[in-house]
Tab-separated table of C-alpha atoms in Angstrom:
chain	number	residue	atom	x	y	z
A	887	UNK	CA	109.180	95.154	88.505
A	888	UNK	CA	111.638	92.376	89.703
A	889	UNK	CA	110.368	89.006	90.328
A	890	UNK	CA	112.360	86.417	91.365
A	891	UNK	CA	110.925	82.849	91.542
A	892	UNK	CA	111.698	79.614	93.446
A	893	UNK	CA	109.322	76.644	91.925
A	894	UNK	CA	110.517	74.720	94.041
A	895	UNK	CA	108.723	74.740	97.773
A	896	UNK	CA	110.663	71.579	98.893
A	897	UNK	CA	113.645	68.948	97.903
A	898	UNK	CA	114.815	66.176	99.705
A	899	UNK	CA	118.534	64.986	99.168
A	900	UNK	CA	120.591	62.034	100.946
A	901	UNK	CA	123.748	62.896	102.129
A	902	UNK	CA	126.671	62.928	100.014
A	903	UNK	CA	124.689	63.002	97.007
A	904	UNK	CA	124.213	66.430	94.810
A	905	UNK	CA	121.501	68.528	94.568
A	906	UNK	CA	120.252	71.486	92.580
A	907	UNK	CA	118.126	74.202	93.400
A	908	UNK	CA	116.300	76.302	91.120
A	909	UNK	CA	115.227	79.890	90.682
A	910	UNK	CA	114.572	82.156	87.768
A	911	UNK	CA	114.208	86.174	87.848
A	912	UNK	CA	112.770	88.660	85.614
A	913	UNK	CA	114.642	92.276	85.183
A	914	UNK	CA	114.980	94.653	82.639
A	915	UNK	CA	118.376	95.737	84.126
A	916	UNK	CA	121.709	94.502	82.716
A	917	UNK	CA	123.558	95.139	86.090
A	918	UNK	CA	122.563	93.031	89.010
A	919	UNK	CA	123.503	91.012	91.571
A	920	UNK	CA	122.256	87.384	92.794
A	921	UNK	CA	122.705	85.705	95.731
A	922	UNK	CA	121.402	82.402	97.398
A	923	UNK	CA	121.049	82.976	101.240
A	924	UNK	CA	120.864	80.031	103.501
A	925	UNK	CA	118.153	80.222	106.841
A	926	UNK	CA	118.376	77.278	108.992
A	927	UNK	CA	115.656	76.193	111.314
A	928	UNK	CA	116.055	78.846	114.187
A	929	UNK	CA	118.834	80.550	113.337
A	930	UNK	CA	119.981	83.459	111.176
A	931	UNK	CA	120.348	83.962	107.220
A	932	UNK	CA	123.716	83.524	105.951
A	933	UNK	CA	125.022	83.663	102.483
A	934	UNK	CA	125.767	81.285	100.716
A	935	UNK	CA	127.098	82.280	97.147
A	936	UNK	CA	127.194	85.798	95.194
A	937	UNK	CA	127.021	86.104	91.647
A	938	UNK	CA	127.664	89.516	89.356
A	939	UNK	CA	125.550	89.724	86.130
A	940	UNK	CA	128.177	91.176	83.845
A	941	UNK	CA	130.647	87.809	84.861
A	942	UNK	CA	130.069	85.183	82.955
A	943	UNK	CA	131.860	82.455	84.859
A	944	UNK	CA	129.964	80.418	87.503
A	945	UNK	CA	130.779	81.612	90.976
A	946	UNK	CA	131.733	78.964	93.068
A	947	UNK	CA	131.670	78.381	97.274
A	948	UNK	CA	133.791	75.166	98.359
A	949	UNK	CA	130.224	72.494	97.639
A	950	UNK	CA	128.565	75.229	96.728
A	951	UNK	CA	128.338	76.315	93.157
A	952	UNK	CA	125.489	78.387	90.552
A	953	UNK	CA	124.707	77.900	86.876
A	954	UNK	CA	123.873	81.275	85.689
A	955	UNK	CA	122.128	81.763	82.740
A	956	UNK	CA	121.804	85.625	82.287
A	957	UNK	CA	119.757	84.877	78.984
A	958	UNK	CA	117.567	82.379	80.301
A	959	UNK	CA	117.058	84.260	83.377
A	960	UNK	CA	118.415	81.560	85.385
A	961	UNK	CA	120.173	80.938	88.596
A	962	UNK	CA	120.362	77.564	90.332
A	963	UNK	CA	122.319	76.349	93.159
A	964	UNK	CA	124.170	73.230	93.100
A	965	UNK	CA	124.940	71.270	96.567
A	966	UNK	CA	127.539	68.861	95.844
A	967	UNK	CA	128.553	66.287	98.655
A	968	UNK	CA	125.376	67.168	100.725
A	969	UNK	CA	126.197	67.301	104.858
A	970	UNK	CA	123.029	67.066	107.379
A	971	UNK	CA	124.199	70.809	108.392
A	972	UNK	CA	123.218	71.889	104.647
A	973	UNK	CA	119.122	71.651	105.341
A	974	UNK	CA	117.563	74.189	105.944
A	975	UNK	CA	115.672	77.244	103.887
A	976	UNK	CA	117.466	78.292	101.068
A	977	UNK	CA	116.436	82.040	99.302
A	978	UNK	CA	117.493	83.300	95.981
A	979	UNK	CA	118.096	86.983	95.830
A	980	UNK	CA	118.169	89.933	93.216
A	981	UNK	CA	119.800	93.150	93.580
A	982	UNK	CA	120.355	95.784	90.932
A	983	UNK	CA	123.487	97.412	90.271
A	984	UNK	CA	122.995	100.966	90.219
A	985	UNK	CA	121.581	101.737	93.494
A	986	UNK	CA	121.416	101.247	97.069
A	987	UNK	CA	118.031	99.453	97.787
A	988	UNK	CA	115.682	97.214	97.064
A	989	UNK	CA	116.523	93.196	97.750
A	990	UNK	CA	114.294	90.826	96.024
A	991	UNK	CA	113.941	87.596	97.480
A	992	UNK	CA	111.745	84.514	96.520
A	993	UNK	CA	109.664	82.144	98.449
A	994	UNK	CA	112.694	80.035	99.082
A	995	UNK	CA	112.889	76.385	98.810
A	996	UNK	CA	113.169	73.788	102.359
A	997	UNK	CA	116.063	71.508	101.990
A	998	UNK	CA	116.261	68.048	103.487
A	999	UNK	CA	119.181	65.721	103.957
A	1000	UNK	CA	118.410	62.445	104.683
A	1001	UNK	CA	120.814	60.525	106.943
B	982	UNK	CA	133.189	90.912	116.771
B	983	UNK	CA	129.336	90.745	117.418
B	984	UNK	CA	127.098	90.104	114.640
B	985	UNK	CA	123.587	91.929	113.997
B	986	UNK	CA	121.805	91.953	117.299
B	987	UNK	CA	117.710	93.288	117.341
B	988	UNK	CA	115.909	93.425	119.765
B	989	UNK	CA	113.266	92.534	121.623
B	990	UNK	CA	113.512	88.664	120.323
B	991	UNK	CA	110.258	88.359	120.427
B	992	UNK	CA	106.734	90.679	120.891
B	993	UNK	CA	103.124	90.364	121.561
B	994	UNK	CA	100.626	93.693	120.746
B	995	UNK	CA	97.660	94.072	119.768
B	996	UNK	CA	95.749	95.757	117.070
B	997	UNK	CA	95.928	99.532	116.570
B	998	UNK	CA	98.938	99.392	118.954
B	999	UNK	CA	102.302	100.723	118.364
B	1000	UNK	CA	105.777	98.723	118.074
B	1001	UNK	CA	109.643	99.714	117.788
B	1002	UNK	CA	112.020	96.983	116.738
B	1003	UNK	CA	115.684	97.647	117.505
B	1004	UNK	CA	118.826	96.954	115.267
B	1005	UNK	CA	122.500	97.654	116.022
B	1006	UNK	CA	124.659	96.861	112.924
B	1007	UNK	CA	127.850	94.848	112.897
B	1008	UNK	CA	130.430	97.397	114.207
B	1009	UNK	CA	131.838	99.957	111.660
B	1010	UNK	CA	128.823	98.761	109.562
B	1011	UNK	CA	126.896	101.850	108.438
B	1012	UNK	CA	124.026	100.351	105.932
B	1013	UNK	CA	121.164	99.295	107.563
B	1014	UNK	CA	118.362	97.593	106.019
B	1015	UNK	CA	115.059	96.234	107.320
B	1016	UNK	CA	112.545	92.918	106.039
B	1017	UNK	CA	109.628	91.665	106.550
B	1018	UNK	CA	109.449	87.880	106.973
B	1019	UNK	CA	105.816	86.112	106.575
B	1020	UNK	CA	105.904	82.962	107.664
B	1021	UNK	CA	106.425	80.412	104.564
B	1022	UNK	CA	107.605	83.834	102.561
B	1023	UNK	CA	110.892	85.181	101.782
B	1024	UNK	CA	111.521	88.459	102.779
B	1025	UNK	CA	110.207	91.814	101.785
B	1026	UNK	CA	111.934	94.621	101.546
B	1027	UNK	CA	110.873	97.250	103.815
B	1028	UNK	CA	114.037	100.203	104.313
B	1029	UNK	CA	117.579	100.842	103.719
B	1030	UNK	CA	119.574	103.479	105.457
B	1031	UNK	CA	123.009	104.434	105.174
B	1032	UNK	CA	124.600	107.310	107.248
B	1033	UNK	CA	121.261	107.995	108.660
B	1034	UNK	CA	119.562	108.696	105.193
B	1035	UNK	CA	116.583	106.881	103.863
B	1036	UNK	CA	117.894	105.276	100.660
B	1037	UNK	CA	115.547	103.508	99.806
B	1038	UNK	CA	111.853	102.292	100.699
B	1039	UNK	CA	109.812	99.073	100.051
B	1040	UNK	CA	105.842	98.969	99.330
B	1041	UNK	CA	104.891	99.098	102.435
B	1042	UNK	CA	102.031	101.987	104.026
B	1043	UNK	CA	103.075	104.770	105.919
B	1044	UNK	CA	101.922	103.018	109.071
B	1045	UNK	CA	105.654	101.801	108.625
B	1046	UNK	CA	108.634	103.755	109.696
B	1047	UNK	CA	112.518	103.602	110.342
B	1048	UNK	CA	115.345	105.888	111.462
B	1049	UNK	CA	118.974	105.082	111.939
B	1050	UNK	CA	121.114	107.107	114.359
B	1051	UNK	CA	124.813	108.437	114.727
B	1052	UNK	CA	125.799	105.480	116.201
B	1053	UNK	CA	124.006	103.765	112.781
B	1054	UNK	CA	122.138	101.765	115.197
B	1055	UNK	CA	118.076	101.803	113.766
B	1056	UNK	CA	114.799	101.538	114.562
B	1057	UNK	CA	111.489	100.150	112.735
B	1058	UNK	CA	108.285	101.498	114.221
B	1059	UNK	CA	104.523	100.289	112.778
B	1060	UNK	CA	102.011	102.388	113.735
B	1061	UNK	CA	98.460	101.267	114.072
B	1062	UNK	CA	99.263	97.539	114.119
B	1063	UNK	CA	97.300	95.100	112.089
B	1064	UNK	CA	96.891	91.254	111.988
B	1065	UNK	CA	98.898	91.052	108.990
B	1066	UNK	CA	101.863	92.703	110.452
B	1067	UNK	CA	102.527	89.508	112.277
B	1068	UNK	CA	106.078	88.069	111.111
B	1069	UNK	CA	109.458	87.892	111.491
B	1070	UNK	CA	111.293	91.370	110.604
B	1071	UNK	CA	115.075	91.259	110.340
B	1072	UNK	CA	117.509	93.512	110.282
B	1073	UNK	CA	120.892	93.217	107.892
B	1074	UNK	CA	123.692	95.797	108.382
B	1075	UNK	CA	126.168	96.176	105.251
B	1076	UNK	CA	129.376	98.407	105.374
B	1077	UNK	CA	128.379	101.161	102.765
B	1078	UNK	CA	125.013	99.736	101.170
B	1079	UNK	CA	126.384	98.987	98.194
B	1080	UNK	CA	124.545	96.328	95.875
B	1081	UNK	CA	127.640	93.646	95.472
B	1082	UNK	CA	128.261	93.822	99.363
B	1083	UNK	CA	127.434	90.845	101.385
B	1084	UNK	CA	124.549	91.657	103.672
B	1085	UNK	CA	124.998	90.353	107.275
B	1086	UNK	CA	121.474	89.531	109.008
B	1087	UNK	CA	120.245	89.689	112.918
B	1088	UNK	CA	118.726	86.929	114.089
B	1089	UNK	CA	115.287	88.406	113.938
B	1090	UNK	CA	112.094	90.144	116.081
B	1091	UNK	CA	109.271	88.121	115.712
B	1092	UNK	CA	105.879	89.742	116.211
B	1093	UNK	CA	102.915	88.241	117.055
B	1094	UNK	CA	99.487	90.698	116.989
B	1095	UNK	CA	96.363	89.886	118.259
């Protein structure tokens, strides 16, 4: 079964520094999908950054940018340049590749930005 | 364009009652999918339609069901409501289901049971 793990329950950044999220997965699969979703206090999910398995270059958002490890498992989020708007809950997501269904999410990590 | 819209915003039952949960997709969105939000949790899978088909189902009992209609708007309905049913169930409409697609979320039922 797919796991996907978030060790991190909380992180505190000040603004305009750089932070770094962190989330691992297990899967047997070789084609998936990853994604970091953002969920502010309130308001809806929104995502953040996508990442296919079989690329092997980083995807990258404006700040926003992953480190993906397929051998490790790995897939952190870096916030560079943190803004106050950027706190909020941040998920890490698996989806395979060769069907419709199933999103795996984990526990998600609370982001603060200190002023 | 509107986004994801569900409704009611928010509910109050009580056990062994009987909910629906409303989602109408973004428009000329025909994926619909449907989580399960514990508070301090990410979410859980629970269904995914796509042109009114069930494509795909999460581990969840029977009590929990979902159709989606012509108009690809869907419904969630939980049958014989329990104290643990109480969280925040969202709704995400895609444009063909497809893994690599972007999922777009509502802004959420939350359900309180008593």
């Amino acid at each position: 079964a797919q796991t996907v793990t978030q060790s991190q329950p909380e992180m505190s950044v000040q603004e305009a520094e750089t932070v770094t999220l962190s989330c691992t997965y297990d899967t047997s699969e070789s084609d998936y999908y990853l994604f970091w979703y953002k969920q502010p206090p309130s308001r809806q999910m929104i995502l953040v950054i996508r990442q296919e398995a079989y690329k092997q270059q980083n995807a990258t958002e404006n700040r926003f940018s992953v480190n993906f490890q397929k051998a490790a498992k790995s897939f952190s989020l870096k916030i560079s340049d943190s803004q106050l708007g950027d706190a909020a809950m941040y998920f890490c997501a698996y989806r395979r590749g060769n069907n419709f269904n199933k999103f795996y999410f984990g526990s998600g990590t609370k982001l603060n930005v200190k002023p | 364009d509107a986004g994801v819209t569900q409704s009611p915003t928010h509910l109050i039952k009580t056990r062994g009652q009987q909910v629906t949960l409303r989602c109408s997709p973004i428009s000329g969105h025909k994926s619909v999918s449907w989580y399960q939000q514990v508070l301090g949790q990410g979410p859980q899978f629970i269904f995914q339609y796509y042109e009114k088909e069930e494509r795909g189902r999460g581990n969840f009992p029977d009590r929990f069901s979902a159709r989606q209609f012509p108009n690809y708007s869907s419904e969630l309905n939980v049958n014989a409501l329990l104290l643990g049913d109480s969280a925040l169930y969202l709704c995400a409409s895609s444009l063909a289901g497809q893994p690599q697609e972007t999922q777009y979320f509502g802004p959420g039922t939350r359900l309180l049971v008593l």
